[in-house]
């Protein structure tokens, strides 16, 4: 009950108080503010009620598995990332282009024509969660499940190589809103400069299983059960709905201390080479102000374990 009350206060802020304050602080005439305030209150009230209602599920969806991502100057990596996730079963990609100055549109043009990728121009600062919420609101009934990922994250279904294994777990219980999949962090593999090959071929050394940052998760979720996304790692769900890990263990927040990789993991290529890390850090972050310092590279550049498990998916496609 305490958690529900805390969550409800947060929801009231997101769906009513925040827009109300924006209206109050706007430059509109007072009379117009007053006229707009009443429908805003009604909107907030009816929106708040959805926190307690059970959403309608359809018999089928346009896409069973989709990904939403926000990108900035990720052209060298995006083709490999899209192609890989297509192989494991994702059918749709909502890519929010945040002030990129590279040739990302040209690279994605073929996928856009095929209807595989929607490329949405999305300028501004700290826009990551806004992009995720935009995708959820627009495609809540288009997609059975949506994963919110970055371009350095690759979902690895370890048992069958197919993301459809997710549904076998999440469909068991209405309370299962989404699955938090743990990071498995890969280091630079000794590269100083950007290598000629693909990310999955060139970066094959990772941190040991007990690396502290493996507790972080990214979530694939049922968008109809999501109220709002205020953290890139996990959504805020309707009443009685929560995140689980692959073992159906319930947890709250962006981390799960029961790190488990038997069915799924996210290969997280945070570092890459030294030169690539410098470019990445200079781009800034998509959800908060500021830039990362070099301590992050030192922390994540872990190369204790040789791991090419994800190559099985690539080779399976070639057979």
GROMACS .gro file of C-alpha atoms in nm:
model
  319
    1UNK     CA    1   0.000   0.000   0.000
    2UNK     CA    2   0.283   0.241   0.084
    3UNK     CA    3   0.447   0.176  -0.251
    4UNK     CA    4   0.115   0.230  -0.427
    5UNK     CA    5   0.067   0.564  -0.251
    6UNK     CA    6   0.417   0.677  -0.339
    7UNK     CA    7   0.360   0.576  -0.698
    8UNK     CA    8   0.023   0.752  -0.711
    9UNK     CA    9   0.181   1.078  -0.589
   10UNK     CA   10   0.442   1.047  -0.858
   11UNK     CA   11   0.173   0.984  -1.118
   12UNK     CA   12  -0.026   1.289  -1.010
   13UNK     CA   13   0.285   1.500  -1.061
   14UNK     CA   14   0.358   1.354  -1.403
   15UNK     CA   15   0.007   1.367  -1.551
   16UNK     CA   16  -0.135   1.675  -1.381
   17UNK     CA   17   0.094   1.885  -1.161
   18UNK     CA   18   0.372   1.924  -1.416
   19UNK     CA   19   0.148   2.050  -1.701
   20UNK     CA   20  -0.044   2.263  -1.447
   21UNK     CA   21   0.277   2.435  -1.342
   22UNK     CA   22   0.376   2.484  -1.702
   23UNK     CA   23   0.040   2.652  -1.764
   24UNK     CA   24   0.076   2.867  -1.453
   25UNK     CA   25   0.425   2.986  -1.555
   26UNK     CA   26   0.335   3.049  -1.918
   27UNK     CA   27   0.301   3.395  -2.071
   28UNK     CA   28  -0.066   3.344  -2.160
   29UNK     CA   29  -0.324   3.597  -2.037
   30UNK     CA   30  -0.480   3.512  -1.700
   31UNK     CA   31  -0.828   3.467  -1.846
   32UNK     CA   32  -0.698   3.214  -2.099
   33UNK     CA   33  -0.508   3.032  -1.825
   34UNK     CA   34  -0.828   3.002  -1.624
   35UNK     CA   35  -1.019   2.866  -1.923
   36UNK     CA   36  -0.749   2.608  -1.992
   37UNK     CA   37  -0.711   2.502  -1.629
   38UNK     CA   38  -1.049   2.327  -1.596
   39UNK     CA   39  -1.004   2.086  -1.888
   40UNK     CA   40  -0.653   2.020  -1.761
   41UNK     CA   41  -0.793   1.918  -1.422
   42UNK     CA   42  -1.047   1.690  -1.589
   43UNK     CA   43  -0.776   1.539  -1.808
   44UNK     CA   44  -0.556   1.474  -1.505
   45UNK     CA   45  -0.843   1.313  -1.315
   46UNK     CA   46  -0.940   1.071  -1.591
   47UNK     CA   47  -0.575   0.998  -1.670
   48UNK     CA   48  -0.515   0.917  -1.303
   49UNK     CA   49  -0.801   0.665  -1.306
   50UNK     CA   50  -0.614   0.459  -1.566
   51UNK     CA   51  -0.361   0.376  -1.296
   52UNK     CA   52  -0.620   0.146  -1.138
   53UNK     CA   53  -0.789   0.003  -1.450
   54UNK     CA   54  -0.698  -0.314  -1.635
   55UNK     CA   55  -0.603  -0.246  -1.998
   56UNK     CA   56  -0.765  -0.417  -2.294
   57UNK     CA   57  -0.557  -0.682  -2.466
   58UNK     CA   58  -0.607  -0.756  -2.836
   59UNK     CA   59  -0.614  -1.095  -3.003
   60UNK     CA   60  -0.326  -0.990  -3.227
   61UNK     CA   61  -0.097  -0.695  -3.281
   62UNK     CA   62   0.061  -0.530  -3.582
   63UNK     CA   63   0.403  -0.605  -3.431
   64UNK     CA   64   0.476  -0.856  -3.159
   65UNK     CA   65   0.818  -0.713  -3.074
   66UNK     CA   66   0.939  -0.356  -3.126
   67UNK     CA   67   1.227  -0.140  -3.004
   68UNK     CA   68   1.234   0.230  -2.923
   69UNK     CA   69   1.568   0.414  -2.915
   70UNK     CA   70   1.693   0.771  -2.923
   71UNK     CA   71   2.013   0.829  -3.120
   72UNK     CA   72   2.266   1.100  -3.184
   73UNK     CA   73   2.543   1.044  -3.439
   74UNK     CA   74   2.521   0.665  -3.422
   75UNK     CA   75   2.540   0.606  -3.799
   76UNK     CA   76   2.850   0.378  -3.784
   77UNK     CA   77   2.664   0.133  -3.559
   78UNK     CA   78   2.297   0.145  -3.643
   79UNK     CA   79   2.285  -0.098  -3.936
   80UNK     CA   80   2.451  -0.377  -3.740
   81UNK     CA   81   2.223  -0.306  -3.442
   82UNK     CA   82   1.903  -0.317  -3.649
   83UNK     CA   83   2.012  -0.624  -3.847
   84UNK     CA   84   2.100  -0.814  -3.531
   85UNK     CA   85   1.771  -0.742  -3.358
   86UNK     CA   86   1.580  -0.837  -3.671
   87UNK     CA   87   1.752  -1.176  -3.654
   88UNK     CA   88   1.634  -1.239  -3.300
   89UNK     CA   89   1.274  -1.150  -3.388
   90UNK     CA   90   1.213  -0.776  -3.354
   91UNK     CA   91   0.985  -0.652  -3.630
   92UNK     CA   92   0.968  -0.274  -3.579
   93UNK     CA   93   1.209   0.000  -3.473
   94UNK     CA   94   1.105   0.348  -3.356
   95UNK     CA   95   1.425   0.551  -3.389
   96UNK     CA   96   1.417   0.906  -3.250
   97UNK     CA   97   1.685   1.117  -3.417
   98UNK     CA   98   1.818   1.366  -3.162
   99UNK     CA   99   2.018   1.635  -3.346
  100UNK     CA  100   2.234   1.393  -3.545
  101UNK     CA  101   2.474   1.546  -3.796
  102UNK     CA  102   2.577   1.221  -3.965
  103UNK     CA  103   2.417   1.023  -4.250
  104UNK     CA  104   2.182   0.814  -4.041
  105UNK     CA  105   1.883   0.882  -4.268
  106UNK     CA  106   2.071   0.756  -4.574
  107UNK     CA  107   2.181   0.441  -4.392
  108UNK     CA  108   1.827   0.367  -4.274
  109UNK     CA  109   1.650   0.461  -4.597
  110UNK     CA  110   1.603   0.100  -4.710
  111UNK     CA  111   1.457  -0.004  -4.375
  112UNK     CA  112   1.230   0.302  -4.376
  113UNK     CA  113   1.095   0.212  -4.722
  114UNK     CA  114   1.029  -0.144  -4.604
  115UNK     CA  115   0.838  -0.014  -4.301
  116UNK     CA  116   1.083  -0.175  -4.059
  117UNK     CA  117   1.210   0.157  -3.920
  118UNK     CA  118   1.027   0.477  -3.833
  119UNK     CA  119   1.282   0.759  -3.810
  120UNK     CA  120   1.140   1.047  -3.606
  121UNK     CA  121   1.312   1.385  -3.591
  122UNK     CA  122   1.333   1.467  -3.220
  123UNK     CA  123   1.558   1.767  -3.138
  124UNK     CA  124   1.626   1.913  -2.798
  125UNK     CA  125   1.811   1.831  -2.476
  126UNK     CA  126   1.743   1.548  -2.228
  127UNK     CA  127   1.481   1.395  -2.457
  128UNK     CA  128   1.529   1.023  -2.393
  129UNK     CA  129   1.231   0.955  -2.168
  130UNK     CA  130   1.015   1.193  -2.370
  131UNK     CA  131   1.091   0.984  -2.678
  132UNK     CA  132   1.009   0.660  -2.497
  133UNK     CA  133   0.676   0.799  -2.373
  134UNK     CA  134   0.591   0.928  -2.719
  135UNK     CA  135   0.640   0.579  -2.863
  136UNK     CA  136   0.432   0.418  -2.589
  137UNK     CA  137   0.144   0.662  -2.631
  138UNK     CA  138   0.138   0.634  -3.011
  139UNK     CA  139   0.194   0.260  -3.042
  140UNK     CA  140   0.038   0.117  -2.727
  141UNK     CA  141  -0.197  -0.099  -2.935
  142UNK     CA  142   0.035  -0.152  -3.230
  143UNK     CA  143   0.297  -0.353  -3.042
  144UNK     CA  144   0.256  -0.645  -2.806
  145UNK     CA  145   0.593  -0.570  -2.643
  146UNK     CA  146   0.837  -0.281  -2.668
  147UNK     CA  147   1.200  -0.278  -2.557
  148UNK     CA  148   1.367   0.053  -2.468
  149UNK     CA  149   1.732   0.022  -2.569
  150UNK     CA  150   2.044   0.219  -2.654
  151UNK     CA  151   2.257   0.156  -2.962
  152UNK     CA  152   2.531  -0.007  -2.754
  153UNK     CA  153   2.290  -0.269  -2.614
  154UNK     CA  154   2.210  -0.601  -2.782
  155UNK     CA  155   1.945  -0.832  -2.636
  156UNK     CA  156   2.079  -1.188  -2.640
  157UNK     CA  157   1.814  -1.466  -2.604
  158UNK     CA  158   2.051  -1.739  -2.491
  159UNK     CA  159   1.829  -2.048  -2.514
  160UNK     CA  160   1.679  -2.031  -2.863
  161UNK     CA  161   1.812  -1.709  -3.012
  162UNK     CA  162   1.456  -1.579  -3.044
  163UNK     CA  163   1.296  -1.294  -2.851
  164UNK     CA  164   0.961  -1.476  -2.857
  165UNK     CA  165   1.078  -1.661  -2.545
  166UNK     CA  166   0.986  -1.341  -2.358
  167UNK     CA  167   0.615  -1.395  -2.416
  168UNK     CA  168   0.630  -1.743  -2.264
  169UNK     CA  169   0.715  -1.574  -1.933
  170UNK     CA  170   0.535  -1.239  -1.939
  171UNK     CA  171   0.204  -1.390  -2.051
  172UNK     CA  172   0.185  -1.613  -1.742
  173UNK     CA  173   0.057  -1.348  -1.502
  174UNK     CA  174  -0.127  -1.017  -1.546
  175UNK     CA  175   0.099  -0.858  -1.284
  176UNK     CA  176   0.406  -0.915  -1.502
  177UNK     CA  177   0.440  -0.578  -1.677
  178UNK     CA  178   0.784  -0.628  -1.824
  179UNK     CA  179   1.110  -0.816  -1.795
  180UNK     CA  180   1.423  -0.643  -1.674
  181UNK     CA  181   1.718  -0.797  -1.857
  182UNK     CA  182   2.060  -0.762  -1.696
  183UNK     CA  183   2.357  -0.594  -1.854
  184UNK     CA  184   2.665  -0.796  -1.939
  185UNK     CA  185   2.934  -0.533  -1.989
  186UNK     CA  186   3.200  -0.568  -2.259
  187UNK     CA  187   3.524  -0.372  -2.254
  188UNK     CA  188   3.755  -0.232  -2.521
  189UNK     CA  189   3.915  -0.569  -2.601
  190UNK     CA  190   4.240  -0.372  -2.612
  191UNK     CA  191   4.138  -0.149  -2.905
  192UNK     CA  192   4.274   0.206  -2.904
  193UNK     CA  193   4.119   0.308  -3.236
  194UNK     CA  194   3.788   0.207  -3.393
  195UNK     CA  195   3.843  -0.134  -3.558
  196UNK     CA  196   3.730  -0.205  -3.913
  197UNK     CA  197   3.485  -0.483  -3.822
  198UNK     CA  198   3.145  -0.487  -3.656
  199UNK     CA  199   3.094  -0.438  -3.284
  200UNK     CA  200   2.993  -0.800  -3.218
  201UNK     CA  201   3.298  -0.931  -3.403
  202UNK     CA  202   3.558  -0.696  -3.261
  203UNK     CA  203   3.460  -0.666  -2.894
  204UNK     CA  204   3.477  -1.013  -2.747
  205UNK     CA  205   3.608  -0.960  -2.394
  206UNK     CA  206   3.380  -0.872  -2.106
  207UNK     CA  207   3.373  -0.817  -1.733
  208UNK     CA  208   3.354  -1.110  -1.494
  209UNK     CA  209   3.007  -1.216  -1.387
  210UNK     CA  210   3.044  -1.042  -1.051
  211UNK     CA  211   3.109  -0.697  -1.202
  212UNK     CA  212   2.910  -0.450  -0.992
  213UNK     CA  213   2.734  -0.280  -1.284
  214UNK     CA  214   2.574  -0.603  -1.404
  215UNK     CA  215   2.291  -0.534  -1.158
  216UNK     CA  216   2.155  -0.272  -1.403
  217UNK     CA  217   1.871  -0.377  -1.632
  218UNK     CA  218   1.689  -0.256  -1.940
  219UNK     CA  219   1.324  -0.352  -1.982
  220UNK     CA  220   1.105  -0.505  -2.249
  221UNK     CA  221   0.747  -0.428  -2.148
  222UNK     CA  222   0.379  -0.452  -2.230
  223UNK     CA  223   0.301  -0.091  -2.333
  224UNK     CA  224  -0.065  -0.119  -2.234
  225UNK     CA  225   0.039  -0.167  -1.872
  226UNK     CA  226   0.270   0.136  -1.871
  227UNK     CA  227   0.158   0.469  -1.726
  228UNK     CA  228   0.478   0.665  -1.783
  229UNK     CA  229   0.851   0.615  -1.833
  230UNK     CA  230   1.056   0.849  -1.616
  231UNK     CA  231   1.375   0.640  -1.608
  232UNK     CA  232   1.541   0.489  -1.918
  233UNK     CA  233   1.580   0.154  -1.741
  234UNK     CA  234   1.222   0.077  -1.636
  235UNK     CA  235   0.861   0.200  -1.669
  236UNK     CA  236   0.606   0.301  -1.410
  237UNK     CA  237   0.317   0.056  -1.442
  238UNK     CA  238  -0.052   0.047  -1.359
  239UNK     CA  239  -0.164  -0.059  -1.013
  240UNK     CA  240  -0.062  -0.416  -0.928
  241UNK     CA  241   0.186  -0.448  -1.217
  242UNK     CA  242   0.564  -0.473  -1.179
  243UNK     CA  243   0.893  -0.578  -1.337
  244UNK     CA  244   1.031  -0.930  -1.314
  245UNK     CA  245   1.358  -1.086  -1.415
  246UNK     CA  246   1.392  -1.403  -1.622
  247UNK     CA  247   1.330  -1.617  -1.312
  248UNK     CA  248   1.002  -1.432  -1.241
  249UNK     CA  249   1.159  -1.259  -0.943
  250UNK     CA  250   0.980  -0.927  -0.870
  251UNK     CA  251   1.193  -0.617  -0.829
  252UNK     CA  252   1.154  -0.238  -0.840
  253UNK     CA  253   1.379   0.020  -0.998
  254UNK     CA  254   1.668   0.024  -1.241
  255UNK     CA  255   1.867  -0.254  -1.075
  256UNK     CA  256   1.808  -0.612  -0.971
  257UNK     CA  257   2.062  -0.768  -0.738
  258UNK     CA  258   1.971  -1.121  -0.849
  259UNK     CA  259   2.191  -1.111  -1.159
  260UNK     CA  260   2.085  -1.394  -1.388
  261UNK     CA  261   2.182  -1.475  -1.746
  262UNK     CA  262   2.050  -1.824  -1.812
  263UNK     CA  263   1.775  -1.720  -2.058
  264UNK     CA  264   1.845  -1.358  -2.156
  265UNK     CA  265   2.107  -1.093  -2.117
  266UNK     CA  266   2.196  -0.759  -2.273
  267UNK     CA  267   2.545  -0.741  -2.417
  268UNK     CA  268   2.639  -0.385  -2.329
  269UNK     CA  269   2.923  -0.241  -2.537
  270UNK     CA  270   2.960   0.076  -2.335
  271UNK     CA  271   3.331   0.137  -2.391
  272UNK     CA  272   3.434   0.015  -2.732
  273UNK     CA  273   3.777   0.159  -2.819
  274UNK     CA  274   3.939   0.454  -2.647
  275UNK     CA  275   3.875   0.682  -2.947
  276UNK     CA  276   3.509   0.579  -2.971
  277UNK     CA  277   3.461   0.638  -2.599
  278UNK     CA  278   3.598   0.992  -2.634
  279UNK     CA  279   3.348   1.069  -2.911
  280UNK     CA  280   3.065   0.914  -2.712
  281UNK     CA  281   3.143   1.110  -2.398
  282UNK     CA  282   3.167   1.436  -2.596
  283UNK     CA  283   2.813   1.384  -2.732
  284UNK     CA  284   2.674   1.418  -2.382
  285UNK     CA  285   2.396   1.211  -2.230
  286UNK     CA  286   2.040   1.169  -2.357
  287UNK     CA  287   1.859   1.189  -2.023
  288UNK     CA  288   2.055   1.428  -1.798
  289UNK     CA  289   2.278   1.734  -1.828
  290UNK     CA  290   2.654   1.713  -1.855
  291UNK     CA  291   2.911   1.476  -1.998
  292UNK     CA  292   3.076   1.166  -1.859
  293UNK     CA  293   3.435   1.191  -1.745
  294UNK     CA  294   3.712   0.944  -1.820
  295UNK     CA  295   3.652   0.756  -1.496
  296UNK     CA  296   3.356   0.588  -1.665
  297UNK     CA  297   3.584   0.436  -1.929
  298UNK     CA  298   3.822   0.312  -1.664
  299UNK     CA  299   3.532   0.162  -1.469
  300UNK     CA  300   3.371  -0.014  -1.765
  301UNK     CA  301   3.682  -0.122  -1.957
  302UNK     CA  302   3.676  -0.473  -1.815
  303UNK     CA  303   3.817  -0.755  -2.025
  304UNK     CA  304   3.850  -1.056  -1.795
  305UNK     CA  305   3.636  -1.307  -1.987
  306UNK     CA  306   3.653  -1.405  -2.355
  307UNK     CA  307   3.291  -1.439  -2.467
  308UNK     CA  308   3.165  -1.498  -2.822
  309UNK     CA  309   2.834  -1.656  -2.723
  310UNK     CA  310   2.635  -1.404  -2.925
  311UNK     CA  311   2.816  -1.519  -3.239
  312UNK     CA  312   2.593  -1.829  -3.237
  313UNK     CA  313   2.302  -1.611  -3.349
  314UNK     CA  314   2.504  -1.461  -3.632
  315UNK     CA  315   2.629  -1.801  -3.749
  316UNK     CA  316   2.283  -1.957  -3.722
  317UNK     CA  317   2.151  -1.705  -3.972
  318UNK     CA  318   2.426  -1.797  -4.218
  319UNK     CA  319   2.364  -2.175  -4.202
   0.00000   0.00000   0.00000
